[in-house]
Tab-separated table of C-alpha atoms and ligand atoms in Angstrom:
chain	number	residue	atom	x	y	z
A	28	MET	CA	32.768	2.027	-7.781
A	29	ARG	CA	32.392	-1.575	-8.745
A	30	PHE	CA	30.561	-4.227	-6.737
A	31	PRO	CA	31.980	-7.842	-6.511
A	32	GLU	CA	31.405	-10.342	-9.224
A	33	GLY	CA	28.120	-12.202	-8.475
A	34	PHE	CA	26.648	-9.319	-6.358
A	35	ILE	CA	22.907	-9.535	-6.862
A	36	TRP	CA	20.744	-6.642	-8.057
A	37	GLY	CA	17.087	-7.162	-7.335
A	38	ALA	CA	13.817	-5.407	-6.753
A	39	SER	CA	11.178	-6.125	-3.950
A	40	THR	CA	7.380	-6.128	-3.658
A	41	ALA	CA	4.873	-7.728	-1.355
A	42	SER	CA	1.652	-9.633	-2.145
A	43	PHE	CA	-0.917	-7.439	-0.445
A	44	GLN	CA	0.736	-4.326	-1.659
A	45	ILE	CA	0.510	-5.171	-5.366
A	46	GLU	CA	-1.751	-8.068	-6.167
A	47	GLY	CA	-5.315	-6.799	-5.772
A	48	ALA	CA	-7.830	-9.671	-6.628
A	49	THR	CA	-8.511	-10.047	-2.973
A	50	THR	CA	-11.513	-12.132	-3.494
A	51	ALA	CA	-10.472	-13.969	-6.701
A	52	ASP	CA	-10.081	-17.625	-7.121
A	53	GLY	CA	-10.872	-18.736	-3.518
A	54	ARG	CA	-8.477	-16.385	-1.683
A	55	GLY	CA	-9.507	-16.014	1.894
A	56	PRO	CA	-9.576	-12.619	3.800
A	57	SER	CA	-6.482	-11.285	5.444
A	58	ILE	CA	-6.141	-9.063	8.367
A	59	TRP	CA	-5.138	-6.391	5.979
A	60	ASP	CA	-8.454	-6.689	4.133
A	61	THR	CA	-10.367	-6.314	7.400
A	62	PHE	CA	-8.277	-3.469	8.686
A	63	SER	CA	-8.328	-1.522	5.530
A	64	ALA	CA	-12.143	-1.917	5.378
A	65	THR	CA	-12.425	-0.442	8.870
A	66	PRO	CA	-13.049	3.395	8.470
A	67	GLY	CA	-10.215	5.576	9.732
A	68	LYS	CA	-7.453	2.913	9.634
A	69	VAL	CA	-6.044	3.583	6.189
A	70	ARG	CA	-5.505	6.959	4.638
A	71	ASN	CA	-8.290	7.938	2.175
A	72	GLY	CA	-10.110	4.665	2.951
A	73	ASP	CA	-7.706	2.910	0.603
A	74	THR	CA	-7.763	-0.901	0.459
A	75	GLY	CA	-5.917	-3.709	-1.237
A	76	GLU	CA	-8.249	-3.480	-4.021
A	77	PRO	CA	-7.216	-3.236	-6.831
A	78	ALA	CA	-3.604	-2.443	-5.719
A	79	VAL	CA	-1.722	-2.429	-9.028
A	80	ASP	CA	-3.564	-5.552	-10.337
A	81	HIS	CA	-0.414	-7.544	-10.395
A	82	TYR	CA	-2.481	-10.754	-9.916
A	83	ARG	CA	-3.538	-10.327	-13.507
A	84	ARG	CA	-0.640	-8.115	-14.897
A	85	TYR	CA	2.263	-10.132	-13.533
A	86	ALA	CA	3.523	-11.041	-16.948
A	87	GLU	CA	3.832	-7.424	-17.868
A	88	ASP	CA	5.765	-6.733	-14.567
A	89	ILE	CA	8.163	-9.632	-15.387
A	90	ASP	CA	8.759	-8.031	-18.747
A	91	ILE	CA	9.597	-4.816	-17.066
A	92	MET	CA	12.138	-6.364	-14.895
A	93	ARG	CA	13.657	-8.069	-17.818
A	94	GLU	CA	13.959	-4.892	-19.700
A	95	LEU	CA	15.603	-3.199	-16.595
A	96	GLY	CA	17.990	-6.164	-16.383
A	97	ILE	CA	16.910	-6.937	-12.870
A	98	GLY	CA	18.074	-10.550	-12.208
A	99	ASP	CA	16.418	-11.200	-8.790
A	100	TYR	CA	12.844	-10.571	-7.756
A	101	ARG	CA	11.787	-10.583	-4.038
A	102	PHE	CA	7.968	-10.930	-3.615
A	103	SER	CA	5.674	-12.544	-1.138
A	104	ILE	CA	3.283	-15.195	-1.231
A	105	ALA	CA	-0.201	-14.478	0.178
A	106	TRP	CA	-0.916	-17.045	2.923
A	107	PRO	CA	-4.780	-16.521	2.538
A	108	ARG	CA	-4.550	-17.437	-1.190
A	109	VAL	CA	-2.962	-20.705	-0.390
A	110	LEU	CA	-4.641	-21.593	2.762
A	111	PRO	CA	-7.818	-19.516	2.980
A	112	GLU	CA	-8.538	-20.697	6.571
A	113	GLY	CA	-4.848	-20.466	7.590
A	114	GLY	CA	-4.408	-24.190	7.768
A	115	GLY	CA	-6.313	-27.248	6.464
A	116	ALA	CA	-7.726	-27.117	2.966
A	117	VAL	CA	-5.288	-26.014	0.264
A	118	ASN	CA	-6.645	-23.626	-2.411
A	119	ARG	CA	-5.112	-25.111	-5.543
A	120	ALA	CA	-6.139	-21.908	-7.619
A	121	GLY	CA	-4.106	-19.816	-5.285
A	122	LEU	CA	-1.092	-22.058	-5.720
A	123	ASP	CA	-1.523	-21.785	-9.310
A	124	PHE	CA	-0.960	-18.009	-9.408
A	125	TYR	CA	2.470	-18.377	-7.910
A	126	ASP	CA	3.118	-21.411	-10.224
A	127	ARG	CA	2.581	-19.165	-13.144
A	128	LEU	CA	4.545	-16.371	-11.603
A	129	LEU	CA	7.611	-18.625	-10.829
A	130	ASP	CA	7.519	-20.222	-14.259
A	131	GLY	CA	7.397	-16.647	-15.759
A	132	LEU	CA	10.295	-15.396	-13.694
A	133	LEU	CA	12.422	-18.445	-14.387
A	134	GLU	CA	11.690	-18.135	-18.223
A	135	ALA	CA	12.842	-14.485	-18.012
A	136	GLY	CA	16.062	-15.572	-16.274
A	137	ILE	CA	14.905	-13.881	-12.970
A	138	THR	CA	15.766	-15.726	-9.735
A	139	PRO	CA	12.656	-15.804	-7.427
A	140	TRP	CA	13.100	-14.844	-3.741
A	141	PRO	CA	9.670	-15.689	-2.137
A	142	THR	CA	9.028	-14.327	1.354
A	143	LEU	CA	6.340	-16.457	3.201
A	144	TYR	CA	5.047	-13.810	5.445
A	145	HIS	CA	4.862	-10.057	4.368
A	146	TRP	CA	2.026	-9.307	6.810
A	147	ASP	CA	-1.149	-10.834	5.223
A	148	LEU	CA	-2.251	-13.147	8.046
A	149	PRO	CA	-5.391	-15.149	7.070
A	150	GLN	CA	-8.183	-13.498	9.023
A	151	ALA	CA	-9.335	-16.970	10.251
A	152	LEU	CA	-6.160	-17.112	12.264
A	153	GLU	CA	-6.426	-13.689	13.699
A	154	ASP	CA	-9.911	-14.744	14.864
A	155	LYS	CA	-8.219	-17.512	16.851
A	156	GLY	CA	-5.894	-15.080	18.452
A	157	GLY	CA	-3.364	-14.118	15.737
A	158	TRP	CA	0.400	-14.052	16.455
A	159	PRO	CA	-0.005	-13.743	20.174
A	160	ALA	CA	-1.466	-17.276	19.971
A	161	ARG	CA	1.266	-20.011	19.939
A	162	ASP	CA	-0.800	-22.070	17.403
A	163	THR	CA	-0.221	-19.424	14.675
A	164	ALA	CA	3.531	-20.431	14.556
A	165	PHE	CA	2.508	-24.031	13.838
A	166	ARG	CA	-0.002	-23.068	11.235
A	167	PHE	CA	2.922	-21.025	9.590
A	168	ALA	CA	4.993	-24.147	9.412
A	169	GLU	CA	2.114	-25.951	7.743
A	170	PHE	CA	1.933	-23.187	5.212
A	171	ALA	CA	5.840	-23.562	4.665
A	172	GLN	CA	5.195	-27.275	4.109
A	173	VAL	CA	2.616	-26.642	1.279
A	174	LEU	CA	4.954	-24.182	-0.395
A	175	ARG	CA	8.080	-26.482	-0.072
A	176	ASP	CA	6.109	-29.335	-1.647
A	177	ALA	CA	4.673	-27.087	-4.438
A	178	PHE	CA	7.619	-25.006	-5.284
A	179	GLY	CA	10.657	-26.551	-3.804
A	180	ASP	CA	11.773	-27.606	-7.330
A	181	ARG	CA	11.962	-24.024	-8.519
A	182	VAL	CA	12.894	-21.993	-5.401
A	183	SER	CA	16.384	-22.089	-3.860
A	184	ASP	CA	16.132	-18.892	-1.621
A	185	TRP	CA	13.294	-18.854	0.831
A	186	THR	CA	12.679	-15.982	3.267
A	187	THR	CA	10.347	-16.935	6.146
A	188	LEU	CA	9.428	-13.507	7.617
A	189	ASN	CA	9.588	-9.858	6.617
A	190	GLU	CA	10.214	-7.359	9.483
A	191	PRO	CA	8.774	-9.145	12.484
A	192	TRP	CA	9.153	-5.981	14.414
A	193	CYS	CA	6.488	-4.346	12.284
A	194	VAL	CA	4.130	-7.324	12.549
A	195	ALA	CA	4.436	-7.602	16.374
A	196	PHE	CA	4.658	-3.979	17.349
A	197	LEU	CA	2.948	-1.944	14.778
A	198	GLY	CA	0.186	-4.485	14.591
A	199	TYR	CA	-0.323	-5.528	18.222
A	200	ALA	CA	1.151	-2.651	20.340
A	201	ASP	CA	0.754	0.544	18.339
A	202	GLY	CA	-2.320	-0.592	16.374
A	203	VAL	CA	-1.406	1.470	13.206
A	204	HIS	CA	-1.091	-1.747	11.251
A	205	ALA	CA	-3.469	-4.697	11.066
A	206	PRO	CA	-4.902	-6.173	13.136
A	207	GLY	CA	-4.853	-2.784	14.914
A	208	ARG	CA	-4.637	-4.106	18.521
A	209	ARG	CA	-3.105	-2.073	21.336
A	210	GLU	CA	-1.907	-4.705	23.783
A	211	PRO	CA	1.711	-4.454	24.721
A	212	ALA	CA	2.029	-7.823	26.366
A	213	ALA	CA	0.357	-9.532	23.510
A	214	ALA	CA	2.797	-7.832	21.172
A	215	LEU	CA	5.770	-9.429	22.908
A	216	ALA	CA	4.142	-12.738	22.649
A	217	ALA	CA	3.472	-12.089	19.038
A	218	ALA	CA	7.255	-11.430	18.574
A	219	HIS	CA	8.195	-14.640	20.157
A	220	HIS	CA	5.692	-16.662	18.131
A	221	LEU	CA	6.847	-15.004	14.870
A	222	LEU	CA	10.474	-16.147	15.669
A	223	LEU	CA	9.111	-19.622	16.638
A	224	GLY	CA	7.119	-19.698	13.291
A	225	HIS	CA	10.418	-18.803	11.562
A	226	GLY	CA	12.345	-21.564	13.405
A	227	LEU	CA	9.633	-24.176	12.607
A	228	ALA	CA	9.265	-23.045	9.001
A	229	ALA	CA	12.962	-22.961	8.409
A	230	GLY	CA	13.271	-26.524	9.516
A	231	VAL	CA	10.477	-27.600	7.277
A	232	LEU	CA	11.966	-25.702	4.208
A	233	ARG	CA	15.273	-27.239	4.862
A	234	GLU	CA	13.804	-30.795	4.907
A	235	GLY	CA	13.485	-30.359	1.241
A	236	GLY	CA	17.209	-30.721	1.040
A	237	GLY	CA	18.867	-29.859	-2.120
A	238	GLU	CA	20.329	-26.455	-2.603
A	239	SER	CA	17.734	-24.428	-0.829
A	240	ARG	CA	18.728	-21.731	1.509
A	241	VAL	CA	16.502	-20.083	4.188
A	242	GLY	CA	16.876	-16.651	5.773
A	243	LEU	CA	14.659	-14.032	7.205
A	244	THR	CA	14.465	-10.306	6.870
A	245	LEU	CA	14.922	-7.883	9.709
A	246	ASN	CA	14.418	-4.109	9.785
A	247	GLN	CA	16.931	-3.255	12.438
A	248	THR	CA	17.625	0.492	12.981
A	249	THR	CA	19.946	2.663	15.163
A	250	LEU	CA	18.755	4.114	18.381
A	251	ARG	CA	21.263	6.895	18.890
A	252	PRO	CA	21.351	8.719	22.149
A	253	TYR	CA	20.599	12.420	21.657
A	254	THR	CA	23.453	13.349	23.904
A	255	THR	CA	26.099	11.435	25.790
A	256	SER	CA	24.362	11.830	29.023
A	257	PRO	CA	23.868	8.633	31.072
A	258	ALA	CA	20.101	9.202	30.863
A	259	ASP	CA	20.056	9.363	27.176
A	260	VAL	CA	22.339	6.384	26.704
A	261	ALA	CA	20.170	4.416	29.098
A	262	VAL	CA	16.910	5.041	27.092
A	263	ALA	CA	18.751	4.309	23.962
A	264	ARG	CA	19.828	0.912	25.439
A	265	ARG	CA	16.161	0.298	26.509
A	266	ALA	CA	14.724	1.283	23.152
A	267	ASP	CA	17.429	-0.847	21.329
A	268	GLY	CA	16.385	-3.944	23.443
A	269	VAL	CA	12.706	-3.830	22.373
A	270	ARG	CA	13.400	-2.737	18.843
A	271	ASN	CA	16.397	-4.781	17.816
A	272	ARG	CA	17.918	-7.146	20.312
A	273	ILE	CA	14.444	-8.765	21.043
A	274	PHE	CA	15.044	-10.449	17.629
A	275	THR	CA	18.800	-10.682	17.335
A	276	GLY	CA	19.175	-12.117	20.858
A	277	PRO	CA	17.108	-15.113	20.319
A	278	LEU	CA	18.162	-15.656	16.623
A	279	PHE	CA	22.007	-15.320	17.135
A	280	GLN	CA	22.636	-16.068	20.686
A	281	GLY	CA	19.746	-18.424	21.547
A	282	ARG	CA	18.429	-16.203	24.463
A	283	TYR	CA	16.596	-12.963	25.143
A	284	PRO	CA	18.845	-10.087	26.384
A	285	ALA	CA	18.802	-10.115	30.282
A	286	ASP	CA	18.413	-6.350	30.538
A	287	MET	CA	15.436	-6.364	28.136
A	288	LEU	CA	13.676	-9.063	30.085
A	289	GLU	CA	14.377	-6.914	33.274
A	290	ASP	CA	13.126	-3.667	31.594
A	291	LEU	CA	9.965	-5.407	30.412
A	292	ALA	CA	9.307	-7.376	33.607
A	293	ASP	CA	6.220	-5.369	34.514
A	294	ILE	CA	4.686	-5.938	31.268
A	295	SER	CA	5.397	-9.588	30.657
A	296	ASP	CA	7.177	-12.465	32.393
A	297	PHE	CA	7.878	-14.079	28.858
A	298	GLY	CA	6.181	-17.157	30.099
A	299	PHE	CA	5.276	-17.868	26.504
A	300	VAL	CA	8.807	-18.995	25.935
A	301	ARG	CA	8.690	-22.808	26.137
A	302	ASP	CA	11.454	-25.489	26.355
A	303	GLY	CA	13.120	-25.979	23.071
A	304	ASP	CA	11.862	-22.780	21.460
A	305	LEU	CA	15.179	-20.918	21.540
A	306	GLU	CA	17.006	-23.885	20.022
A	307	LEU	CA	14.779	-23.892	17.072
A	308	ILE	CA	14.892	-20.116	16.700
A	309	SER	CA	18.655	-19.946	16.771
A	310	ALA	CA	19.286	-22.613	14.165
A	311	PRO	CA	21.944	-21.019	11.808
A	312	LEU	CA	20.636	-18.864	8.977
A	313	ASP	CA	21.797	-19.389	5.473
A	314	TYR	CA	21.454	-15.563	4.861
A	315	LEU	CA	20.057	-12.502	6.465
A	316	GLY	CA	17.917	-9.906	4.800
A	317	VAL	CA	18.115	-6.352	6.100
A	318	ASN	CA	15.665	-3.632	5.281
A	319	TYR	CA	16.788	0.036	5.986
A	320	TYR	CA	15.009	3.222	5.560
A	321	THR	CA	15.722	5.684	8.347
A	322	PRO	CA	17.533	5.912	11.807
A	323	HIS	CA	16.142	7.027	15.191
A	324	TRP	CA	17.588	9.343	17.790
A	325	VAL	CA	16.269	9.161	21.408
A	326	SER	CA	16.449	11.351	24.456
A	327	ALA	CA	15.506	10.811	28.110
A	328	THR	CA	13.769	14.245	28.278
A	329	ALA	CA	12.307	16.900	26.115
A	330	ASP	CA	14.016	19.457	28.345
A	331	GLY	CA	16.753	21.252	26.383
A	332	VAL	CA	15.629	19.825	23.079
A	333	ASP	CA	14.509	22.346	20.481
A	334	PRO	CA	10.678	21.807	20.450
A	335	SER	CA	10.775	21.669	16.640
A	336	ARG	CA	13.001	18.650	16.874
A	337	ILE	CA	10.577	16.585	18.903
A	338	GLU	CA	8.974	13.844	16.781
A	339	SER	CA	5.284	13.358	17.515
A	340	GLY	CA	3.511	10.328	16.186
A	341	GLY	CA	5.838	8.167	14.271
A	342	ASP	CA	6.431	4.650	15.589
A	343	SER	CA	6.827	5.658	19.299
A	344	GLY	CA	3.748	3.792	20.462
A	345	ALA	CA	5.286	0.577	19.176
A	346	PHE	CA	8.173	0.830	21.638
A	347	VAL	CA	6.809	-1.215	24.453
A	348	GLY	CA	7.854	-0.146	27.887
A	349	CYS	CA	9.272	3.112	26.408
A	350	ASP	CA	6.480	5.502	26.934
A	351	ASP	CA	8.868	8.009	28.474
A	352	VAL	CA	11.344	7.917	25.514
A	353	VAL	CA	11.415	11.158	23.537
A	354	PHE	CA	12.130	10.644	19.838
A	355	VAL	CA	14.095	13.398	18.400
A	356	SER	CA	14.749	14.490	14.700
A	357	GLN	CA	18.283	15.377	13.336
A	358	GLY	CA	16.569	18.138	11.342
A	359	LEU	CA	17.765	16.251	8.063
A	360	PRO	CA	15.771	16.305	4.808
A	361	ARG	CA	12.968	13.833	4.734
A	362	THR	CA	11.222	11.767	2.024
A	363	SER	CA	7.558	12.352	1.443
A	364	ILE	CA	6.511	9.796	4.174
A	365	GLY	CA	8.348	11.866	6.655
A	366	TRP	CA	11.398	9.615	7.273
A	367	GLU	CA	14.715	11.420	7.653
A	368	ILE	CA	17.416	10.590	5.263
A	369	ASP	CA	20.602	9.331	6.683
A	370	ALA	CA	22.463	6.666	5.020
A	371	THR	CA	25.130	6.440	7.836
A	372	GLY	CA	22.409	4.626	9.871
A	373	MET	CA	22.544	1.932	7.377
A	374	TYR	CA	26.344	1.511	7.665
A	375	GLU	CA	25.726	1.125	11.568
A	376	VAL	CA	23.113	-1.502	11.032
A	377	LEU	CA	25.087	-3.583	8.517
A	378	VAL	CA	28.330	-3.528	10.523
A	379	ARG	CA	26.571	-4.368	13.706
A	380	LEU	CA	24.627	-7.274	12.270
A	381	ALA	CA	27.777	-8.645	10.622
A	382	ALA	CA	29.347	-8.794	13.941
A	383	GLU	CA	26.282	-10.391	15.483
A	384	CYS	CA	25.979	-13.073	13.108
A	385	PRO	CA	29.583	-13.566	11.660
A	386	GLY	CA	29.928	-15.112	8.333
A	387	VAL	CA	26.249	-15.072	7.353
A	388	PRO	CA	25.822	-13.676	3.837
A	389	MET	CA	23.769	-10.558	4.058
A	390	TYR	CA	21.430	-8.846	1.496
A	391	VAL	CA	19.709	-5.536	1.638
A	392	HIS	CA	16.167	-6.758	1.054
A	393	GLU	CA	14.590	-3.350	0.955
A	394	ASN	CA	15.728	0.244	0.709
A	395	GLY	CA	14.226	3.103	-1.161
A	396	ALA	CA	12.201	6.268	-0.823
A	397	ALA	CA	8.699	7.712	-1.298
A	398	TYR	CA	8.348	11.055	-3.196
A	399	ASP	CA	5.366	12.805	-4.726
A	400	ASP	CA	6.153	11.758	-8.228
A	401	GLU	CA	4.424	13.585	-11.197
A	402	ILE	CA	4.101	12.646	-14.761
A	403	SER	CA	5.850	15.498	-16.828
A	404	ALA	CA	4.859	16.977	-20.087
A	405	ASP	CA	7.279	14.545	-21.751
A	406	ASP	CA	5.294	11.686	-20.248
A	407	ARG	CA	8.240	10.678	-18.035
A	408	VAL	CA	8.563	10.721	-14.231
A	409	HIS	CA	11.695	12.545	-13.222
A	410	ASP	CA	12.598	11.524	-9.799
A	411	PRO	CA	16.047	12.759	-9.010
A	412	ASP	CA	15.546	12.685	-5.237
A	413	ARG	CA	14.931	9.012	-5.327
A	414	VAL	CA	17.994	8.353	-7.533
A	415	ALA	CA	19.970	10.352	-4.929
A	416	TYR	CA	18.523	8.392	-2.080
A	417	ILE	CA	19.310	5.010	-3.575
A	418	ASP	CA	22.815	6.144	-4.881
A	419	ALA	CA	23.781	7.236	-1.246
A	420	HIS	CA	22.679	4.023	0.177
A	421	LEU	CA	24.416	1.985	-2.422
A	422	ARG	CA	27.568	3.750	-1.697
A	423	ILE	CA	27.013	2.799	2.032
A	424	VAL	CA	26.590	-0.932	0.999
A	425	HIS	CA	29.954	-0.549	-0.934
A	426	GLU	CA	31.514	1.035	2.276
A	427	ALA	CA	30.273	-1.951	4.304
A	428	LEU	CA	31.760	-4.416	1.846
A	429	LYS	CA	35.012	-2.570	2.244
A	430	ALA	CA	34.771	-2.929	5.957
A	431	GLY	CA	34.426	-6.705	5.375
A	432	VAL	CA	30.619	-7.013	5.735
A	433	PRO	CA	29.558	-10.040	3.558
A	434	MET	CA	27.023	-8.108	1.581
A	435	ARG	CA	25.895	-10.243	-1.375
A	436	GLY	CA	23.124	-8.191	-2.894
A	437	TYR	CA	20.767	-5.178	-2.941
A	438	PHE	CA	17.098	-5.245	-3.614
A	439	VAL	CA	15.338	-1.910	-4.143
A	440	TRP	CA	12.056	-1.075	-2.553
A	441	SER	CA	10.020	-1.107	-4.643
A	442	LEU	CA	9.662	-2.321	-8.228
A	443	LEU	CA	6.237	-0.740	-8.433
A	444	ASP	CA	4.256	1.986	-6.769
A	445	ASN	CA	1.896	0.239	-4.431
A	446	PHE	CA	-0.390	0.113	-1.370
A	447	GLU	CA	1.724	1.557	1.341
A	448	TRP	CA	0.057	0.087	4.347
A	449	ALA	CA	-1.598	2.668	6.636
A	450	TRP	CA	-0.698	5.344	4.089
A	451	GLY	CA	-2.739	3.784	1.353
A	452	TYR	CA	-1.755	4.810	-2.239
A	453	SER	CA	-0.513	8.270	-1.028
A	454	GLN	CA	3.253	7.218	-0.905
A	455	ARG	CA	4.956	6.165	-3.996
A	456	PHE	CA	8.118	4.029	-3.626
A	457	GLY	CA	8.349	2.477	-7.023
A	458	VAL	CA	11.145	2.737	-9.619
A	459	VAL	CA	8.218	2.097	-11.893
A	460	HIS	CA	5.279	4.463	-11.802
A	461	VAL	CA	1.668	3.099	-11.797
A	462	ASP	CA	-1.111	5.328	-12.856
A	463	TYR	CA	-3.936	4.021	-10.410
A	464	GLU	CA	-6.720	5.041	-12.787
A	465	THR	CA	-5.447	2.999	-15.821
A	466	GLN	CA	-2.784	0.734	-14.204
A	467	ARG	CA	-0.449	2.007	-16.862
A	468	ARG	CA	3.229	1.379	-15.979
A	469	ARG	CA	5.914	3.925	-16.676
A	470	VAL	CA	9.419	3.289	-15.768
A	471	LYS	CA	10.764	6.419	-13.730
A	472	ASP	CA	14.061	7.984	-14.265
A	473	SER	CA	15.168	6.093	-11.101
A	474	GLY	CA	14.205	2.882	-12.833
A	475	ARG	CA	16.424	3.720	-15.817
A	476	TRP	CA	19.162	4.788	-13.600
A	477	TYR	CA	18.955	1.464	-11.673
A	478	ALA	CA	19.094	-0.478	-14.779
A	479	ASP	CA	22.221	1.273	-15.785
A	480	VAL	CA	23.793	0.544	-12.267
A	481	VAL	CA	22.772	-3.242	-12.743
A	482	ARG	CA	24.295	-3.266	-16.181
A	483	LYS	CA	27.522	-1.679	-15.121
A	484	GLY	CA	27.565	-3.630	-11.766
A	485	GLY	CA	28.460	-0.328	-10.029
A	486	LEU	CA	28.216	3.332	-9.646
A	487	PRO	CA	30.219	6.226	-11.155
A	488	ARG	CA	32.724	7.384	-8.605
B	20	FCB	C1	8.836	-1.720	4.956
B	20	FCB	C2	7.824	-2.834	4.461
B	20	FCB	C3	7.420	-2.571	2.914
B	20	FCB	C4	7.228	-1.193	2.621
B	20	FCB	C5	8.411	-0.360	3.100
B	20	FCB	C6	8.280	1.243	2.661
B	20	FCB	O1	8.672	-1.501	6.318
B	20	FCB	O2	8.515	-4.112	4.595
B	20	FCB	O3	6.382	-3.496	2.746
B	20	FCB	O4	6.129	-0.814	3.143
B	20	FCB	O5	8.599	-0.480	4.419
């Protein structure tokens, strides 16, 4: 099962999840420093310190990628390292870290894919209102300008945002992510200002001219109605509006979906949308990044649903205006983080997005699985479940290609075990194991397997 010539094989990480060194060289605090220092917010009281000490061990991590034959590396740039106050004075020492990283990657023949925002908002900006405040979008464009001026000579693929849904709705509605606010109306404003920030930053990054391409990364998912009843179909439409179409509407059609505005009218009048915003937001993308892990099934009622199939907790608090929606499990096997495994959901997501933004090249920017890995007596990490997960999803990418979806690459989440947000260090997603006591890296079986896929440019049939 071969992938087309030029198909990109990469690996992903994010600054706060791997770097550590949260107070080194003038870095300012981020909302995740504050949040993780707040008792009860992150499992086991884990924080971003020392994470996997990538700030100091980046050269070793580049060597690992080179050995595995990974040709593209998606990482994020910590805004509070570069602009400790969110805007204004630039911290040269913070930029220097990414300078070293970029040079090391390029020397190793690895193409850098920096993301500007993977959730570590400078605390100084949250103190001024965070993403629900319009000014944050303009500060984000300022950050983009600093990065373009510093790195535009070495970066050709920029990603503005990672998963704005998580930022807006896990951060400002559900409160399970930083900054931990539970304000549904503010979450809707945050979603808009994230998109505005994307539009403004994309304009700035493109001003650099040259070959640079600008995209963003969405984590769309399926909201499948549990039955074909009109009531289930109606809640699925509503949940899809605030989960998926709230982003794809403005990005690809230049407007918010009318049914979604109507559904949410009691919560917000969307008065935060100003003239010209939607034109900026809907400027054509050079590519789209897609993250996929798990699908959702929704029901209008718990009646008639096997009680063991009703999902409690999860992301449901993030679905603004959907308090009545019942999330239902399919009874499928789960990864250790509790997410059900269903690669067919990825197929639906890819095909749908390809129809929504025709002709835009697409990359899977994240996909992978958490398992409770152990180091075996032979000093290796045998993780067949992770191999099976990645294998199944790669086959889906291949199916999507056959269906005409312009898939151009796949980045596995994650290169390294790391700080998994509210789950702390309890969930291991890496294809490389990290011993958190010693920081020793060990390539897992999945990493060796992935290297083989990369070398062959495909999978065995
Ligand atoms: C995604 C995030 C990434 C990681 C994976 C497991 O939502 O973008 O940082 O936490 O989930």
